[in-house]
Short mmCIF file of C-alpha atoms in Angstrom, two decimals:
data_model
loop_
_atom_site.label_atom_id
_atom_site.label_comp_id
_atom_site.label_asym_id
_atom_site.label_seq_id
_atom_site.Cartn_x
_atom_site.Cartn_y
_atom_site.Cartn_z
CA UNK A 1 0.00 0.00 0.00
CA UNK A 2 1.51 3.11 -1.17
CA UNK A 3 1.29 6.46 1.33
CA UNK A 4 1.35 10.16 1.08
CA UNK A 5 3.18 11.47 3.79
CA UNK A 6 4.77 15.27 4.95
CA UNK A 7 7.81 16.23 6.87
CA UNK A 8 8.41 19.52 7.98
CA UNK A 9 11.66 21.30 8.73
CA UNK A 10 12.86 24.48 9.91
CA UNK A 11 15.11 26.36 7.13
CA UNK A 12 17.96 28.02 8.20
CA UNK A 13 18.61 30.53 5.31
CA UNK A 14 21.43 33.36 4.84
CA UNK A 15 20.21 37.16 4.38
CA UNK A 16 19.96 37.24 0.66
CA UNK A 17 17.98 34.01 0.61
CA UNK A 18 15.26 35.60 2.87
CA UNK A 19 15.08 38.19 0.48
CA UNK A 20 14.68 36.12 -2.61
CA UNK A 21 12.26 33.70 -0.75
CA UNK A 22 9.85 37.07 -0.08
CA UNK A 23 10.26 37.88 -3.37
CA UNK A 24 9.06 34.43 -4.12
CA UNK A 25 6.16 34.45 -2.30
CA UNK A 26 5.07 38.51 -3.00
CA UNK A 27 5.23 36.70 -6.52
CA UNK A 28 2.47 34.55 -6.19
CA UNK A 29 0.61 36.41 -4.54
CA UNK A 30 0.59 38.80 -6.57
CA UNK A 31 -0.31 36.52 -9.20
CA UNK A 32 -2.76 34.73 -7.09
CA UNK A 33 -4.57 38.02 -7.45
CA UNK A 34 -4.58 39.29 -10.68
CA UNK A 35 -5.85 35.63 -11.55
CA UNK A 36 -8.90 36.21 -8.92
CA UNK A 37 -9.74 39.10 -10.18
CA UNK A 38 -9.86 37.97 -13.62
CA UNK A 39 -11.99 35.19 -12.84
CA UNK A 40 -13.99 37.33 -11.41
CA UNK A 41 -14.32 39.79 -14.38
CA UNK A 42 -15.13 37.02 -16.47
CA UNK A 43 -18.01 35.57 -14.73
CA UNK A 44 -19.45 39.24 -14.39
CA UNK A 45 -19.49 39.49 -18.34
CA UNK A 46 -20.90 36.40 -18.77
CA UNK A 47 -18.00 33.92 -19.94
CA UNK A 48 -16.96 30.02 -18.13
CA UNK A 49 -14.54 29.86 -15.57
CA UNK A 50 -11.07 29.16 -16.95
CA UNK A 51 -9.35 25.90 -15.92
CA UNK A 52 -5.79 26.15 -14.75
CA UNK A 53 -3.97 25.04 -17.87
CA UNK A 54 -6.05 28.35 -19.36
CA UNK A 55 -4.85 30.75 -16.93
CA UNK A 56 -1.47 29.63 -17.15
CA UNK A 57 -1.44 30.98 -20.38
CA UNK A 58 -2.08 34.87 -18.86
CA UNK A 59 1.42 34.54 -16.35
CA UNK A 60 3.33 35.70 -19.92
CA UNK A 61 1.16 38.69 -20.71
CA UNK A 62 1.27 39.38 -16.59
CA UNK A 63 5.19 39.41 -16.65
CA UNK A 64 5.50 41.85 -19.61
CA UNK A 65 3.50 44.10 -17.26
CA UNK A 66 5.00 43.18 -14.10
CA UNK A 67 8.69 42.62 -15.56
CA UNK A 68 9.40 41.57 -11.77
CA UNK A 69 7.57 38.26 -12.34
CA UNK A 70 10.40 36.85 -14.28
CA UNK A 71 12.47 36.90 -10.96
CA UNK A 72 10.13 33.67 -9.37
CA UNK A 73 10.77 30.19 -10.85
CA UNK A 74 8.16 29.77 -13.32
CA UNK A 75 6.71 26.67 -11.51
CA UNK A 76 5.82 28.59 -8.53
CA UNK A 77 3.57 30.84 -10.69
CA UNK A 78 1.96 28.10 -12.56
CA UNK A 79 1.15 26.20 -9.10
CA UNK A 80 -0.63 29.15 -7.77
CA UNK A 81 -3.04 28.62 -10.86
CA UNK A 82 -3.36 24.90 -9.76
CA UNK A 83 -3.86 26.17 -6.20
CA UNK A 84 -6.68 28.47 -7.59
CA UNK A 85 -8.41 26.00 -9.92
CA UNK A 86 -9.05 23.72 -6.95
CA UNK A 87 -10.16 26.51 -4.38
CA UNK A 88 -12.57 27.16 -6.90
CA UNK A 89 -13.44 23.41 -7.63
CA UNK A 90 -14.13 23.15 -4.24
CA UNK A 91 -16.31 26.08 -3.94
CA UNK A 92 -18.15 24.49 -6.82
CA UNK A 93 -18.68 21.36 -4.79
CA UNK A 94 -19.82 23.34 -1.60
CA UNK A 95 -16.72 22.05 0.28
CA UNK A 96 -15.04 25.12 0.94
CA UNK A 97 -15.84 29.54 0.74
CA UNK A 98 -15.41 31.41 -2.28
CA UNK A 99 -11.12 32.44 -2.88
CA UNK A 100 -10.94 35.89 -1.61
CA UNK A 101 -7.82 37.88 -2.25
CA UNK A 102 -4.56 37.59 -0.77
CA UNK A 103 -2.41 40.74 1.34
CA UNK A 104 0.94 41.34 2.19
CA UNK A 105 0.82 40.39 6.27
CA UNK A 106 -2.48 39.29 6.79
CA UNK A 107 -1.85 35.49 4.44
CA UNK A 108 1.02 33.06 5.00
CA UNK A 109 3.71 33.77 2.65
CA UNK A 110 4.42 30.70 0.54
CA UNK A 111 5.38 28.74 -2.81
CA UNK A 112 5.44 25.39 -3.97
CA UNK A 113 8.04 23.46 -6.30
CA UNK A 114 5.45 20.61 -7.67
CA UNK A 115 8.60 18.00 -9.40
CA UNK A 116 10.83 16.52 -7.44
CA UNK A 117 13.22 17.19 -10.59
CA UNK A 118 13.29 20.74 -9.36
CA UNK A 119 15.08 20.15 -5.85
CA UNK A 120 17.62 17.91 -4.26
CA UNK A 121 17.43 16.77 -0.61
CA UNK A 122 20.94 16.21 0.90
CA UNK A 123 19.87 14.41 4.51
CA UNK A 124 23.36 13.59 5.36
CA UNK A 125 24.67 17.25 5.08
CA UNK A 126 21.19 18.97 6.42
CA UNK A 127 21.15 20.78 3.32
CA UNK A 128 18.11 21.16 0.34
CA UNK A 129 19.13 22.85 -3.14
CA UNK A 130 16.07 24.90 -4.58
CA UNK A 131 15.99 26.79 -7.85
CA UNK A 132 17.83 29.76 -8.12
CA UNK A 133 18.11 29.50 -4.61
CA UNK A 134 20.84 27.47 -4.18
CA UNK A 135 21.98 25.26 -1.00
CA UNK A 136 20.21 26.21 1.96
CA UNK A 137 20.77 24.65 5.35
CA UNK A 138 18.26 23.43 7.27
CA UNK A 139 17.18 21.54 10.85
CA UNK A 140 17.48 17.95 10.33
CA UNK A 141 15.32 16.00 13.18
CA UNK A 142 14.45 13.10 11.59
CA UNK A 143 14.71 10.84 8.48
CA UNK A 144 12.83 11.55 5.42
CA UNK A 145 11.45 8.46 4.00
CA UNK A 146 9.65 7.54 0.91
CA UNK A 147 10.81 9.20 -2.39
CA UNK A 148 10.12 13.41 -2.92
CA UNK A 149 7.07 14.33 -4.53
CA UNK A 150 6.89 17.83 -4.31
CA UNK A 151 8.22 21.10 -1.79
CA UNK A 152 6.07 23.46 0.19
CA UNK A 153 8.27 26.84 1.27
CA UNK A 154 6.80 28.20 3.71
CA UNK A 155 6.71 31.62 6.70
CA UNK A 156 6.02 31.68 10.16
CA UNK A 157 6.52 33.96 12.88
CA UNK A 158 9.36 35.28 11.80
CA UNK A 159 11.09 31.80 10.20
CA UNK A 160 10.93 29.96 6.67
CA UNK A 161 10.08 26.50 6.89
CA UNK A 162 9.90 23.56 3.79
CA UNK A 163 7.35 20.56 3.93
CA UNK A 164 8.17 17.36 1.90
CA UNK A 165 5.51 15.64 0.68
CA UNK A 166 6.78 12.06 -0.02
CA UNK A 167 5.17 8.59 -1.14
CA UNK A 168 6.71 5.13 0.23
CA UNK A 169 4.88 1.70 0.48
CA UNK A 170 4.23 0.30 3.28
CA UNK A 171 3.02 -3.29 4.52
CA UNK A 172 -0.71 -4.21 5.33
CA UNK A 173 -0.46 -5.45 8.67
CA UNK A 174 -3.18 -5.56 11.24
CA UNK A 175 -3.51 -3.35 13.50
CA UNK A 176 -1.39 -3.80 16.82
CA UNK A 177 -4.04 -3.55 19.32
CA UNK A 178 -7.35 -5.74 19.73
CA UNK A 179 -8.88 -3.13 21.91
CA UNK A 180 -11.99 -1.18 21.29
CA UNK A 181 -12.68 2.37 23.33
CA UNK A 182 -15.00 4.74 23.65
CA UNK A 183 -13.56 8.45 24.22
CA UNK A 184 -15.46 11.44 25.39
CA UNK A 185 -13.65 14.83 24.86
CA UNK A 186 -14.01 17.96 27.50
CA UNK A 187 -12.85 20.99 29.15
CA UNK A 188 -12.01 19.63 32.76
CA UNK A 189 -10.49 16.30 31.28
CA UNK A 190 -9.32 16.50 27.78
CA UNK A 191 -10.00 13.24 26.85
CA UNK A 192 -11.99 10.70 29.25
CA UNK A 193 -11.92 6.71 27.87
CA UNK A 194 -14.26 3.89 28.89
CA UNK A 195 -11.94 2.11 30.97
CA UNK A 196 -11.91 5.05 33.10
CA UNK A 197 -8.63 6.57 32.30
CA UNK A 198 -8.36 9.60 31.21
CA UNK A 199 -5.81 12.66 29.80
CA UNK A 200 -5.51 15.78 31.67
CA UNK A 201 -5.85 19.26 29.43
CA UNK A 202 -2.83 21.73 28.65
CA UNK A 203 -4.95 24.60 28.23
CA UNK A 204 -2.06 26.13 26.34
CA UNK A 205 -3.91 29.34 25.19
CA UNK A 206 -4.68 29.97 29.05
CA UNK A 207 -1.43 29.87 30.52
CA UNK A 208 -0.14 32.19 27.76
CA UNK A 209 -3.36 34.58 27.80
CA UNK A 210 -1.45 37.37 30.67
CA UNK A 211 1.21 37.46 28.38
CA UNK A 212 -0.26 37.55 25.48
CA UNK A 213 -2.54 40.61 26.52
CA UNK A 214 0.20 42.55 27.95
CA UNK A 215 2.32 42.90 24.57
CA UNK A 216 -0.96 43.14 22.77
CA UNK A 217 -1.72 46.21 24.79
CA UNK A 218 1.44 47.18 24.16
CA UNK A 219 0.99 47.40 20.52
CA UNK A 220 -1.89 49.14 20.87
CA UNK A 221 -0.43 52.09 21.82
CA UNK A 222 2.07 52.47 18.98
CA UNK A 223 1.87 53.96 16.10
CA UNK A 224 0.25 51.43 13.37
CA UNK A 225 2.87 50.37 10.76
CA UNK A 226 5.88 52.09 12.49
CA UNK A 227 9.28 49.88 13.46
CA UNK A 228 8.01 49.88 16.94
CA UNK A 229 4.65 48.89 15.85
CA UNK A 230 6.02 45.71 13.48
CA UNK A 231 8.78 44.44 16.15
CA UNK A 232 5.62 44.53 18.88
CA UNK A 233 3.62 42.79 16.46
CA UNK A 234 6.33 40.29 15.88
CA UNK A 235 6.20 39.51 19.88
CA UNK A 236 2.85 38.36 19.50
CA UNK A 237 3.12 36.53 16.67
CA UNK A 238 5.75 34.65 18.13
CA UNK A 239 3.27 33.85 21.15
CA UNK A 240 0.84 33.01 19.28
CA UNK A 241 3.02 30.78 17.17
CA UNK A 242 4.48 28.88 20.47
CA UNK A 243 0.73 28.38 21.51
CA UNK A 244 -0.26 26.82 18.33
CA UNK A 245 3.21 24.56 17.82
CA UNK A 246 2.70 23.10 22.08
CA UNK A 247 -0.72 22.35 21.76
CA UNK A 248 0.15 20.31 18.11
CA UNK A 249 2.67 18.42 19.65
CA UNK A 250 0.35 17.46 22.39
CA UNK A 251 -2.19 16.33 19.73
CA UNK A 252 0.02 14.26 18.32
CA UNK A 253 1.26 12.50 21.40
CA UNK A 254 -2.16 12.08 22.87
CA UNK A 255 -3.23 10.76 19.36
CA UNK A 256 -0.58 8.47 19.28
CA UNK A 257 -1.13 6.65 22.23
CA UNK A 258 -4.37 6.33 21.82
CA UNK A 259 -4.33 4.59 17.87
CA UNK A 260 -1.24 2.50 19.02
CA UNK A 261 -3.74 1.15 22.05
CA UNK A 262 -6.58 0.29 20.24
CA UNK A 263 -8.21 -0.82 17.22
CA UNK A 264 -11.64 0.66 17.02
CA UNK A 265 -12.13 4.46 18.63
CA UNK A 266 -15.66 5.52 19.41
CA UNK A 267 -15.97 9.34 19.31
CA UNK A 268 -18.72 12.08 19.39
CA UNK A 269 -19.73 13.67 16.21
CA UNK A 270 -19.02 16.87 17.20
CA UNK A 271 -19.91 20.42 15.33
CA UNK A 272 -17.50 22.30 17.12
CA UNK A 273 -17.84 25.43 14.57
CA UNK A 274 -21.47 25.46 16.07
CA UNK A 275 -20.65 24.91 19.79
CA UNK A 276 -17.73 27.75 19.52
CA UNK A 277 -20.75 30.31 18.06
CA UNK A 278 -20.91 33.84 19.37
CA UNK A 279 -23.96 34.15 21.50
CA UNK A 280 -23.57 38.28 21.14
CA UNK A 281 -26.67 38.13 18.92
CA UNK A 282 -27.70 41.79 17.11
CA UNK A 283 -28.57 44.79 18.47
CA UNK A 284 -32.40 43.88 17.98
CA UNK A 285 -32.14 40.65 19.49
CA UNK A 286 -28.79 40.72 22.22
CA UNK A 287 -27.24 37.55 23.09
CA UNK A 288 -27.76 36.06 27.04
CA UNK A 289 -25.11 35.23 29.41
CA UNK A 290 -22.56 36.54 26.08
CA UNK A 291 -19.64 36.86 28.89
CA UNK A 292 -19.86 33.09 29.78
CA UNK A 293 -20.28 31.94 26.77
CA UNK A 294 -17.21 33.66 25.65
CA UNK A 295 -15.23 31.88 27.87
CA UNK A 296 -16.48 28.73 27.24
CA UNK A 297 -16.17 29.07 23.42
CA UNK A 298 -12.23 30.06 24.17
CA UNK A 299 -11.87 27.06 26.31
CA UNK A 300 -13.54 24.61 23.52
CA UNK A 301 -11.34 26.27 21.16
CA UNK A 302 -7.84 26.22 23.37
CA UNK A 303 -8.31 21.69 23.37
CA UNK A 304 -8.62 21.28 19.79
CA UNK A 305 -11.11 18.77 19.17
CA UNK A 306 -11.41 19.24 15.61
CA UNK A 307 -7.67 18.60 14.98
CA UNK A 308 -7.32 16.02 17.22
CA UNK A 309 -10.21 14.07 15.28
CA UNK A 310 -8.19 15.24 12.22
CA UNK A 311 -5.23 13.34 13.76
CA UNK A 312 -6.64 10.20 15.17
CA UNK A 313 -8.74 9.52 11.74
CA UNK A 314 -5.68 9.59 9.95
CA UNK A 315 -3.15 7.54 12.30
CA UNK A 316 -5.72 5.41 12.85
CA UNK A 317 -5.74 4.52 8.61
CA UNK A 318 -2.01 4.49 9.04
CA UNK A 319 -2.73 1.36 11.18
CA UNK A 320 -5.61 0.31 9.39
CA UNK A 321 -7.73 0.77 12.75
CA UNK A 322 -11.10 2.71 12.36
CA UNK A 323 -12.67 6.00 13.84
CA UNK A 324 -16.37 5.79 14.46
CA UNK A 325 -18.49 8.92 14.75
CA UNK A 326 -21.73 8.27 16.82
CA UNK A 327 -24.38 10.64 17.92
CA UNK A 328 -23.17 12.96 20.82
CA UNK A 329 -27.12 13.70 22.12
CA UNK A 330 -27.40 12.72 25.79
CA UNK A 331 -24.23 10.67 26.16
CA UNK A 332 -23.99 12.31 29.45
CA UNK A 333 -27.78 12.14 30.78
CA UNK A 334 -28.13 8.03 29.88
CA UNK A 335 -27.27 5.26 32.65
CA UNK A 336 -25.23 2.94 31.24
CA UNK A 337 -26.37 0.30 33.43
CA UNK A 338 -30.50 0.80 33.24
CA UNK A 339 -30.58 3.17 30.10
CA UNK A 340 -32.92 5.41 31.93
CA UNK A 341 -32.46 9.11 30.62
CA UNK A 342 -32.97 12.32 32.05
CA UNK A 343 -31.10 15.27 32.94
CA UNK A 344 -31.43 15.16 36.77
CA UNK A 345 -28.73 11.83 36.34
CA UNK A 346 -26.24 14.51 36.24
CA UNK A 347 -26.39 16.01 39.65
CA UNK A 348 -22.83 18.42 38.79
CA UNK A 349 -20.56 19.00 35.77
CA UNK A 350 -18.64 15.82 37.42
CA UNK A 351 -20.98 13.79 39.17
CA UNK A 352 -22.75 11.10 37.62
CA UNK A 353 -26.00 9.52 39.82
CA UNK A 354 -29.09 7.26 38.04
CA UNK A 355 -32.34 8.47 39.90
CA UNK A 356 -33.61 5.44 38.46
CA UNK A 357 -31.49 2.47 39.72
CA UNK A 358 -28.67 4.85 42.07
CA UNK A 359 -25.68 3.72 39.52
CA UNK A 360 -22.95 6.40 40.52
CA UNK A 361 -19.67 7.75 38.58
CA UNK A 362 -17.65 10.19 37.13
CA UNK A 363 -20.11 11.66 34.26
CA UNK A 364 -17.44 12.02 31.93
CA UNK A 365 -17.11 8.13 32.37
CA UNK A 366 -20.41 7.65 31.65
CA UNK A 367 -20.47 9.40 28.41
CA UNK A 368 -17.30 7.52 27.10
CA UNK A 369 -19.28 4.27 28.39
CA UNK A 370 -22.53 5.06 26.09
CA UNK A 371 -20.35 6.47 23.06
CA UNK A 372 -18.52 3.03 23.40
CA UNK A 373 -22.16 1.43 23.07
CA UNK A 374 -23.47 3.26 20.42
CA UNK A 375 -20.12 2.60 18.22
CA UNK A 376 -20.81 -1.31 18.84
CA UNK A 377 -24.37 -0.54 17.86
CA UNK A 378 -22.96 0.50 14.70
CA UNK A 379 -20.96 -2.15 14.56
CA UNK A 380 -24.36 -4.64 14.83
CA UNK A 381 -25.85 -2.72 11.86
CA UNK A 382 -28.28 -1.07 13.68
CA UNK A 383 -29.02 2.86 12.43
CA UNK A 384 -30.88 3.99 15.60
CA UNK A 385 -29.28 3.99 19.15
CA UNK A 386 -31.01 1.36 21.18
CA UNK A 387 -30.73 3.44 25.24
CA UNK A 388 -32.62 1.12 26.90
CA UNK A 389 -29.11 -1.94 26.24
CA UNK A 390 -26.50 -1.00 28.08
CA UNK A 391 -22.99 -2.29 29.03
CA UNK A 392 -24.60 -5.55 30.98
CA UNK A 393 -25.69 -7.11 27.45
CA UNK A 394 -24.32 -9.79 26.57
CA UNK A 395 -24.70 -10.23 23.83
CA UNK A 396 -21.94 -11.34 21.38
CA UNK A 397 -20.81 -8.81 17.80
CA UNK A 398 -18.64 -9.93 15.34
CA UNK A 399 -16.46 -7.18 14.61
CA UNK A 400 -14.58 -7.16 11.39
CA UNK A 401 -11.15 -4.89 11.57
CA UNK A 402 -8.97 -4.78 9.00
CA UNK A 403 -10.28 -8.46 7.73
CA UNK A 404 -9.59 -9.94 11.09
CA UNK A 405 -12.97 -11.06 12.95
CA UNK A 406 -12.57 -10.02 16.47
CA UNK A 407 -15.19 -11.43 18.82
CA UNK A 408 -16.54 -9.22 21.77
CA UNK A 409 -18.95 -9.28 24.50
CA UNK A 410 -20.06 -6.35 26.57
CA UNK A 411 -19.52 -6.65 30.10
CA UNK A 412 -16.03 -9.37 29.68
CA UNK A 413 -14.33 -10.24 32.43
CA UNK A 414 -10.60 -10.01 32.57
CA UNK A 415 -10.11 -13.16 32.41
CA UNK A 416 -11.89 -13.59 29.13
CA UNK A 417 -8.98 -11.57 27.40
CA UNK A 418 -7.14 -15.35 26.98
CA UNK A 419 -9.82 -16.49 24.99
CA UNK A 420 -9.92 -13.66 22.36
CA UNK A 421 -12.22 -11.52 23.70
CA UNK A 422 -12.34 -7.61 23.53
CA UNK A 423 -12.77 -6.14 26.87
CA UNK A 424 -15.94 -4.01 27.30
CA UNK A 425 -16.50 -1.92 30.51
CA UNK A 426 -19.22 -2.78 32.46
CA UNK A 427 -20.84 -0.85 34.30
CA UNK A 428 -20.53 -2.43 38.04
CA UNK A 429 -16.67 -2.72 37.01
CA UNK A 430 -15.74 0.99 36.49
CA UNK A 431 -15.31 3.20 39.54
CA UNK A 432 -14.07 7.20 39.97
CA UNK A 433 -11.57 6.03 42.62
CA UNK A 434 -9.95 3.45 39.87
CA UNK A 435 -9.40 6.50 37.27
CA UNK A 436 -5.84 7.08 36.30
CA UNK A 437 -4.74 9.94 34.60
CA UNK A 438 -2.37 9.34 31.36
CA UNK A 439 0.64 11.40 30.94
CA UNK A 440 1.28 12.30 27.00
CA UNK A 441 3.71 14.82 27.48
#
């Protein structure tokens, strides 16, 4: 099985490269916008959009206007068509918004060498040769595997990076784990598993946030595009930058651990664009409680729950595991053990207690308990979410990952793990006192 892959590396350029790399990237987008706009032109008057072998034929006529054109490698220019084409594609498929128009400090600067005949990758010297760039050094932390396919140079804060894209085979093996789990993603906890461990949050944003408004109040009070102005605006983007590269690397550890551990992950089909919504409202109809909510969208917004799905789907193909999605309504509010439903079963935000049949524990346990039964409901076939069967069935599912039946029973005993069997929690099994907290970093 052959698979696309990226590795990312910090550049390390001299003072004359930075300035032809800016010139690089001012290039196309510049010529990112003059193609907008006359795509834009054209559909006003009437005419089809033009594919991207049909605007490439406009970057000659644009560099006998804009003789500084002829400075970029002509692949950049013609990729930024390619780029375009598919923005639009996608915007024709309802997948993405409409292109909009590209400025100088406000877009990443970056360009894109699409053959592999255009650069050379020396790994034992920690060196890359680009055109009419030259050798540049660069920060060599791991191996690059898989042959080159094409070269992403990118800025950041203040520092040029370049992303590899490469393609190597790999074996089909089965996944390493027999394990299924449900996980249930918060604020308090991070992430909270059915067998009652859990990971504890970094909250990255929030220990940064004093910081963070200090220098941005700071800028505030200097004069907009002055020297002062750019070097405090630098500051921030550097915070911001070491906010966004901790809480990635925490991603990917948590991620990691938790595809290496198990075959099948239940999750919550979460919209988190709609749960981080302003509640401000309009000025005819003003939003309630707007403060709280505020906070509570920054909070959902400092864990990353849409990239950590992002991460887990795709490690978890890497493995040839699988990701299930299940409905997140009243995870929380169902006993696992009686199925009885009802929001008075959550007495606080942590306290989990049936008023039907008394069952007590931790209520993010709970929900990781019924989003593990309502992934092996999907598992059974079954399109509707049965809450009355919970973890004390036992009934028997033939699960099929990654062509390898795997027979399961809800409510196994430990010492059914020698005869095949997935372990299940069950509800009488799983106490708050026998929670663990996992340590990714």
């Amino acid at each position: 099985m052959k698979r696309l892959q990226a590795y990312k590396f910090e550049l390390t350029p001299n003072g004359e490269q930075i300035r032809m790399m800016r010139k690089y990237a001012g290039n196309a987008r510049k010529v990112w916008n003059l193609a907008l706009d006359r795509q834009e032109k054209n559909h006003v008057a009437g005419r089809k959009f033009t594919s991207a072998f049909g605007m490439n034929c406009w970057i000659p006529e644009w560099k006998k206007e804009f003789p500084f054109l002829c400075e970029s490698p002509a692949q950049t220019l013609q990729q930024v068509m390619e780029n375009l084409a598919k923005g639009y594609e996608k915007f024709f498929k309802k997948t993405a918004d409409h292109p909009v128009f590209k400025k100088k400090g406000k877009s990443a600067d970056s360009f894109r060498f699409p053959d592999p005949k255009q650069f050379t990758i020396d790994q034992s010297n920690n060196r890359i040769k680009l055109p009419k760039l030259g050798w540049i050094r660069y920060r060599n932390s791991r191996a690059i595997l898989g042959s080159p396919k094409n070269i992403t140079v990118s800025a950041k804060a203040g520092k040029w990076f370049f992303s590899v894209q490469t393609e190597c085979e790999v074996d089909q093996s089965l996944h390493p784990a027999t394990s299924m789990v449900g996980i249930d993603v918060g604020i308090k906890r991070f992430v909270t598993m059915s067998d009652a461990t859990y990971i504890e949050p970094l909250s990255t944003f929030r220990k940064h946030e004093v910081t963070l408004a200090k220098y941005q109040r700071r800028m505030s009070r200097k004069t907009k595009f002055s020297s002062n102005w750019k070097k405090a605006k630098a500051r921030i983007q550097k915070i911001h930058n070491r906010i966004a590269n901790v809480r990635n690397d925490f991603l990917h550890k948590a991620t990691t651990t938790i595809s290496k551990n198990h075959a099948i992950v239940c999750i919550e089909n979460l919209q988190v664009g709609n749960m981080s919504r302003s509640a401000a409202g309009t000025s005819e109809t003003p939003g309630r409680r707007v403060k709280a909510k505020s906070g509570l969208n920054k909070s959902i917004l400092d864990q990353g729950w849409g990239e950590f799905r992002r991460q887990l789907e795709y490690k978890q193909s890497w493995l040839r595991g699988e990701v299930l999605a299940v409905a997140p309504h009243n995870t929380s509010r169902t006993c696992p053990s009686c199925g009885h439903v009802s929001a008075e079963n959550r007495k606080t935000q942590a306290k989990f207690e049936c008023t039907e049949c008394g069952y007590e524990n931790n209520a993010d346990v709970v929900g990781a308990i019924n989003i593990l039964n309502r992934g092996i409901k999907m598992l059974e076939g079954q399109d509707t979410v049965d809450a009355s069967t919970g973890c004390e069935s036992t009934a028997r599912i033939a699960c099929e990952v990654n062509g390898a039946i795997m027979p399961s029973a809800a409510g196994t005993r430990r010492s059914d793990l020698a005869d095949g069997y997935m372990p299940l929690p069950c509800a009488a099994g799983i106490s708050v006192l026998s929670a663990q907290a996992v340590t990714v970093r």
